[in-house]
């Protein structure tokens, strides 16, 4: 990206291996153009740079402010990024999952990272793994288990082999492959006074609700002490959004079946009905009822009946889109809302559900479990 910015200033032909293409005088000219014309920084005024290797562009990042990095990204990619943490906070809203993705995006561009990976391992009900890739990367960046385990145990880690001014962490030997820099930050739960702090000194692991890592294989990065501290602040925002997601789930999901509660899905149905009147958008409503469910309870007991309800909830989640809503309407009744779907497609979906539920082996009883579905 840094080299592309040089080209964008009208200095054609800049390659990543500058030493193979240019003499020292030419490199001086290139960097002077970048810092004077592009970033309004006078190279001649900073005598430190003449003591450095002009082919090592990593040094010049020390001359850039975070504002300069923001301007480079905006000029090069014309993308929607946040200048600072206050901009991120102002953009957050009620969708906690999207908020977390916004925070991961901010982390990536603010540090010039190639990948940020979030692991929220204290949230089994909501599943807490998310990643954001920069520069069009799609492959998952692997981290050494020694680094992962240290952060999971509550240690914050900054490794940057491209920067001589950053103190060694002791984990440099555990960088994987071509990795040049890694930051690992634990996500702590709320502090509960001095007793909690004393306990944390002895057992940090119990207070870690998750962790995130940023990594890069490029020596041109902003993995520095300032951003290291900033990532700790971001971790608090991530924690709050994870907690809000968990609270939403506990408040609006039926614990037995893992689907939405009746009150939530009824409210959503009312909202969609109003939208339909205003926009004529299409959606389908299905009422699903388990056939002869009372005989299941009478024959096998309520524990088995609960297992059947849970299995049907799981089958519905497996066979519907993420955008579809599934709610438990009554004892053995489920209400389904399928947004943006035609009449023909809704019938196809209903047939698919009938087949999936009847063919499931999760119930633990010898009789077949069947359902009836009404569509509106």
XYZ file of C-alpha atoms in Angstrom:
376
model
C 0.000 0.000 0.000
C 2.882 2.420 0.828
C 4.487 1.791 -2.546
C 1.163 2.227 -4.318
C 0.845 5.623 -2.676
C 4.219 6.629 -4.110
C 2.957 5.702 -7.574
C -0.262 7.594 -6.916
C 1.785 10.770 -6.431
C 2.959 10.385 -10.023
C 6.258 8.624 -9.374
C 5.859 5.716 -11.749
C 7.587 2.361 -11.559
C 8.224 2.112 -7.829
C 8.713 -1.526 -6.836
C 8.888 -3.088 -3.401
C 12.545 -3.975 -3.935
C 13.797 -0.419 -4.295
C 17.451 -1.404 -4.117
C 17.143 -3.459 -7.295
C 15.842 -0.520 -9.314
C 17.201 2.758 -7.964
C 20.408 4.385 -6.855
C 20.605 6.095 -3.457
C 19.989 9.498 -5.052
C 16.855 8.244 -6.768
C 15.545 6.768 -3.509
C 16.159 10.116 -1.789
C 14.092 11.793 -4.465
C 11.249 9.279 -4.138
C 11.020 9.643 -0.394
C 11.311 13.424 -0.580
C 8.361 13.485 -2.984
C 6.284 11.295 -0.705
C 6.940 13.208 2.480
C 6.927 16.753 1.080
C 4.251 16.586 -1.628
C 2.098 13.823 -0.187
C 2.301 14.332 3.552
C 3.726 17.851 3.976
C 6.761 16.575 5.871
C 10.200 17.892 4.967
C 12.731 15.086 4.858
C 15.640 17.560 4.819
C 14.559 18.987 8.187
C 15.038 15.691 10.005
C 18.736 14.839 10.099
C 18.036 11.400 11.572
C 17.102 9.987 8.210
C 20.522 10.544 6.659
C 21.957 8.083 9.162
C 19.548 5.422 7.958
C 19.364 3.015 5.068
C 17.187 4.680 2.448
C 16.032 1.289 1.215
C 14.410 0.566 4.584
C 11.035 2.306 4.373
C 10.033 1.064 7.825
C 12.014 3.878 9.431
C 9.909 6.503 7.697
C 6.797 5.341 9.500
C 8.242 7.000 12.596
C 7.764 10.315 10.788
C 4.072 9.645 10.105
C 1.258 10.560 12.450
C -1.909 8.501 12.681
C -3.574 11.305 10.705
C -1.069 10.724 7.884
C -1.842 7.003 7.834
C -5.551 7.804 7.661
C -4.993 10.146 4.712
C -2.917 7.556 2.849
C -5.635 4.932 3.200
C -8.393 7.323 2.193
C -6.454 8.551 -0.836
C -5.326 5.132 -2.006
C -8.447 3.039 -1.470
C -11.263 5.583 -1.043
C -12.759 3.356 1.654
C -14.892 4.124 4.673
C -12.553 3.970 7.654
C -12.527 5.678 11.028
C -9.962 8.304 11.863
C -9.885 7.674 15.612
C -11.578 5.784 18.428
C -14.102 8.584 18.971
C -15.286 8.187 15.376
C -15.770 4.472 15.987
C -17.739 5.027 19.194
C -19.986 7.550 17.422
C -20.759 4.960 14.727
C -21.848 2.184 17.101
C -25.516 1.299 17.339
C -27.869 -1.464 18.508
C -26.505 -4.269 16.310
C -23.715 -5.570 18.523
C -22.361 -8.033 15.972
C -21.939 -5.248 13.412
C -20.352 -3.096 16.101
C -17.724 -5.781 16.700
C -17.014 -5.977 12.962
C -16.605 -2.184 12.894
C -14.127 -2.391 15.762
C -12.155 -5.143 14.018
C -12.059 -3.049 10.848
C -10.814 -0.042 12.823
C -8.072 -2.139 14.424
C -6.927 -3.478 11.061
C -6.600 -0.154 9.281
C -5.295 1.769 12.270
C -2.324 -0.579 12.652
C -1.892 -1.428 8.931
C -2.445 -5.075 9.881
C -3.183 -7.820 7.381
C -5.523 -9.711 9.678
C -7.334 -9.356 12.973
C -8.788 -12.428 14.652
C -11.245 -12.365 17.559
C -11.822 -15.366 19.800
C -14.633 -15.010 22.354
C -14.323 -18.345 24.113
C -16.462 -17.477 27.132
C -19.578 -17.132 24.989
C -20.506 -20.687 23.957
C -24.158 -19.817 23.356
C -23.499 -17.134 20.773
C -20.361 -18.504 19.137
C -17.646 -15.875 19.272
C -15.160 -16.142 16.438
C -14.733 -13.382 13.897
C -11.981 -12.276 11.550
C -11.318 -9.284 9.328
C -8.771 -9.314 6.515
C -7.068 -6.335 4.938
C -5.491 -5.972 1.469
C -7.844 -8.546 -0.047
C -6.382 -11.435 1.905
C -8.640 -14.443 2.292
C -6.386 -16.999 3.913
C -6.482 -17.432 7.668
C -3.309 -16.320 9.408
C -2.128 -19.028 11.783
C -0.676 -18.151 15.176
C 1.665 -20.227 17.285
C -0.108 -21.943 20.187
C 2.432 -20.521 22.663
C 1.340 -16.964 21.808
C -2.364 -17.883 21.809
C -2.170 -19.595 25.202
C -0.208 -16.725 26.770
C -2.865 -14.198 25.730
C -5.688 -16.517 26.781
C -4.035 -16.618 30.205
C -4.231 -12.815 30.425
C -0.919 -11.575 29.006
C -0.839 -8.723 26.476
C 1.844 -9.241 23.825
C 3.515 -6.853 21.357
C 5.991 -8.306 18.873
C 7.461 -6.261 16.027
C 10.667 -7.486 14.441
C 10.669 -4.511 12.059
C 11.062 -1.922 14.824
C 14.267 -1.636 16.858
C 12.730 0.674 19.464
C 10.147 -1.849 20.699
C 11.273 -3.881 23.685
C 11.562 -7.615 23.085
C 8.631 -9.597 24.471
C 10.309 -12.991 24.649
C 7.849 -14.441 22.123
C 9.671 -13.412 18.935
C 10.810 -16.976 18.246
C 7.188 -18.120 18.100
C 6.164 -16.020 15.098
C 4.736 -18.269 12.379
C 5.986 -18.363 8.802
C 6.653 -14.913 7.365
C 5.043 -13.004 10.228
C 6.871 -9.814 11.131
C 4.606 -8.416 13.831
C 1.814 -9.622 16.145
C -0.248 -7.979 18.870
C -2.320 -10.128 21.228
C -4.779 -8.567 23.674
C -6.906 -10.417 26.275
C -10.505 -9.295 26.761
C -11.133 -9.002 30.490
C -14.457 -9.008 32.248
C -15.569 -6.238 34.624
C -13.403 -5.330 37.572
C -15.177 -5.934 40.860
C -12.977 -4.133 43.360
C -9.743 -4.969 45.101
C -10.611 -8.579 45.837
C -11.104 -9.272 42.161
C -7.808 -7.554 41.310
C -5.915 -9.625 43.874
C -7.473 -12.796 42.530
C -6.582 -11.777 38.980
C -2.914 -11.682 39.903
C -3.130 -15.363 40.842
C -5.508 -16.539 38.165
C -5.985 -14.182 35.221
C -7.327 -16.952 33.057
C -10.657 -17.077 34.903
C -11.276 -13.392 34.133
C -10.446 -13.544 30.408
C -13.620 -13.525 28.328
C -11.863 -13.646 24.980
C -8.883 -12.323 23.094
C -7.951 -10.837 19.751
C -4.823 -10.871 17.654
C -3.563 -8.684 14.832
C -0.753 -9.796 12.581
C 1.174 -8.801 9.481
C 3.938 -10.145 7.268
C 4.927 -6.627 6.196
C 7.649 -4.541 7.762
C 5.620 -1.453 6.892
C 3.182 -1.404 9.792
C 2.009 0.576 12.814
C 2.439 -2.091 15.483
C 3.774 0.380 18.042
C 3.385 1.135 21.755
C 0.748 3.803 21.161
C -1.505 1.463 19.203
C -0.742 -1.337 21.655
C -2.344 0.793 24.395
C -5.200 1.735 22.072
C -5.976 -1.938 21.445
C -6.540 -2.378 25.190
C -9.192 0.347 25.057
C -10.783 -1.321 22.037
C -10.897 -4.605 23.956
C -13.238 -2.970 26.495
C -15.620 -1.952 23.709
C -15.538 -5.471 22.293
C -16.307 -6.889 25.734
C -19.325 -4.597 26.165
C -20.729 -5.630 22.793
C -20.182 -9.321 23.536
C -22.011 -8.906 26.833
C -24.865 -7.101 25.093
C -25.112 -9.960 22.596
C -25.289 -12.445 25.446
C -27.906 -10.354 27.262
C -29.981 -10.130 24.080
C -29.824 -13.884 23.661
C -30.803 -14.599 27.254
C -33.700 -12.142 27.019
C -35.061 -13.089 23.614
C -34.238 -16.765 23.055
C -36.038 -19.811 24.366
C -33.488 -21.795 26.365
C -35.016 -25.197 25.605
C -35.227 -24.929 21.812
C -32.595 -22.279 21.060
C -35.078 -20.225 18.986
C -36.634 -16.808 19.595
C -39.261 -16.211 22.262
C -42.889 -15.613 21.354
C -42.841 -11.975 22.459
C -39.837 -11.135 20.295
C -41.079 -12.833 17.139
C -44.556 -11.334 17.541
C -43.026 -7.859 17.771
C -40.950 -8.539 14.672
C -44.035 -9.799 12.823
C -45.827 -6.568 13.668
C -42.891 -4.539 12.312
C -42.787 -6.551 9.076
C -46.536 -6.136 8.607
C -46.167 -2.351 8.822
C -43.254 -2.483 6.351
C -45.360 -4.582 3.982
C -48.152 -1.995 4.037
C -45.673 0.796 3.278
C -43.388 -0.954 0.769
C -45.286 -4.060 -0.438
C -42.266 -6.196 0.447
C -42.747 -9.970 0.425
C -42.502 -12.254 3.432
C -44.064 -15.547 4.490
C -45.320 -16.674 7.880
C -45.392 -20.366 8.772
C -47.009 -21.986 11.780
C -45.473 -25.372 12.566
C -47.176 -27.796 14.970
C -45.767 -31.143 16.150
C -48.210 -33.968 15.417
C -49.414 -36.014 18.431
C -46.881 -34.399 20.723
C -49.015 -35.107 23.802
C -48.612 -38.836 23.233
C -44.824 -38.392 23.198
C -44.951 -36.748 26.632
C -47.409 -39.330 27.951
C -45.397 -42.300 26.670
C -41.807 -41.199 27.296
C -42.087 -38.386 29.810
C -41.460 -34.668 29.620
C -37.656 -34.981 29.501
C -37.895 -36.869 26.201
C -40.537 -34.405 25.031
C -38.130 -31.561 25.768
C -35.431 -33.366 23.773
C -37.807 -33.625 20.803
C -38.551 -29.884 21.009
C -34.853 -29.059 21.155
C -34.080 -31.342 18.207
C -36.779 -29.729 16.074
C -35.456 -26.274 16.939
C -31.991 -27.396 15.857
C -33.327 -28.894 12.597
C -35.155 -25.647 11.783
C -31.988 -23.600 12.328
C -30.004 -25.966 10.109
C -32.474 -25.761 7.227
C -33.386 -22.075 7.145
C -31.440 -18.966 6.174
C -29.673 -16.791 8.721
C -32.097 -14.007 7.835
C -35.157 -16.155 8.620
C -36.701 -15.880 12.092
C -37.687 -18.925 14.148
C -39.724 -18.565 17.319
C -41.384 -20.872 19.807
C -45.025 -19.825 19.786
C -46.541 -22.298 22.235
C -45.844 -25.651 23.847
C -45.260 -27.579 20.598
C -45.813 -24.766 18.114
C -43.175 -22.816 16.187
C -43.688 -19.574 14.268
C -41.394 -18.954 11.285
C -40.950 -15.661 9.413
C -39.226 -15.855 6.017
C -38.459 -12.407 4.637
C -38.160 -11.585 0.926
C -39.565 -14.862 -0.413
C -42.120 -15.770 -3.085
C -45.200 -17.955 -2.570
C -43.720 -20.803 -4.620
C -40.431 -20.694 -2.733
C -42.210 -20.708 0.615
C -43.984 -23.950 -0.347
C -40.648 -25.455 -1.354
C -39.149 -24.490 1.989
C -42.099 -26.021 3.865
C -41.667 -29.323 2.008
C -37.952 -29.279 2.811
C -38.682 -28.774 6.517
C -41.265 -31.573 6.608
C -38.743 -33.980 5.120
C -35.861 -32.860 7.364
C -37.883 -33.139 10.581
C -39.373 -36.535 9.705
C -35.957 -37.891 8.695
C -34.069 -36.686 11.763
C -32.481 -39.291 14.060
C -32.053 -36.918 17.014
C -35.250 -37.674 18.924
C -34.280 -40.929 20.646
C -37.691 -42.586 20.238
C -38.839 -45.366 17.927
C -41.864 -43.519 16.533
C -41.498 -41.069 13.677
C -41.858 -37.405 14.562
C -43.895 -35.433 12.048
C -45.198 -31.889 11.888
C -47.929 -29.929 10.148
C -47.165 -26.534 8.570
C -49.563 -23.730 7.666
C -48.378 -20.906 5.380
C -49.609 -17.344 5.094
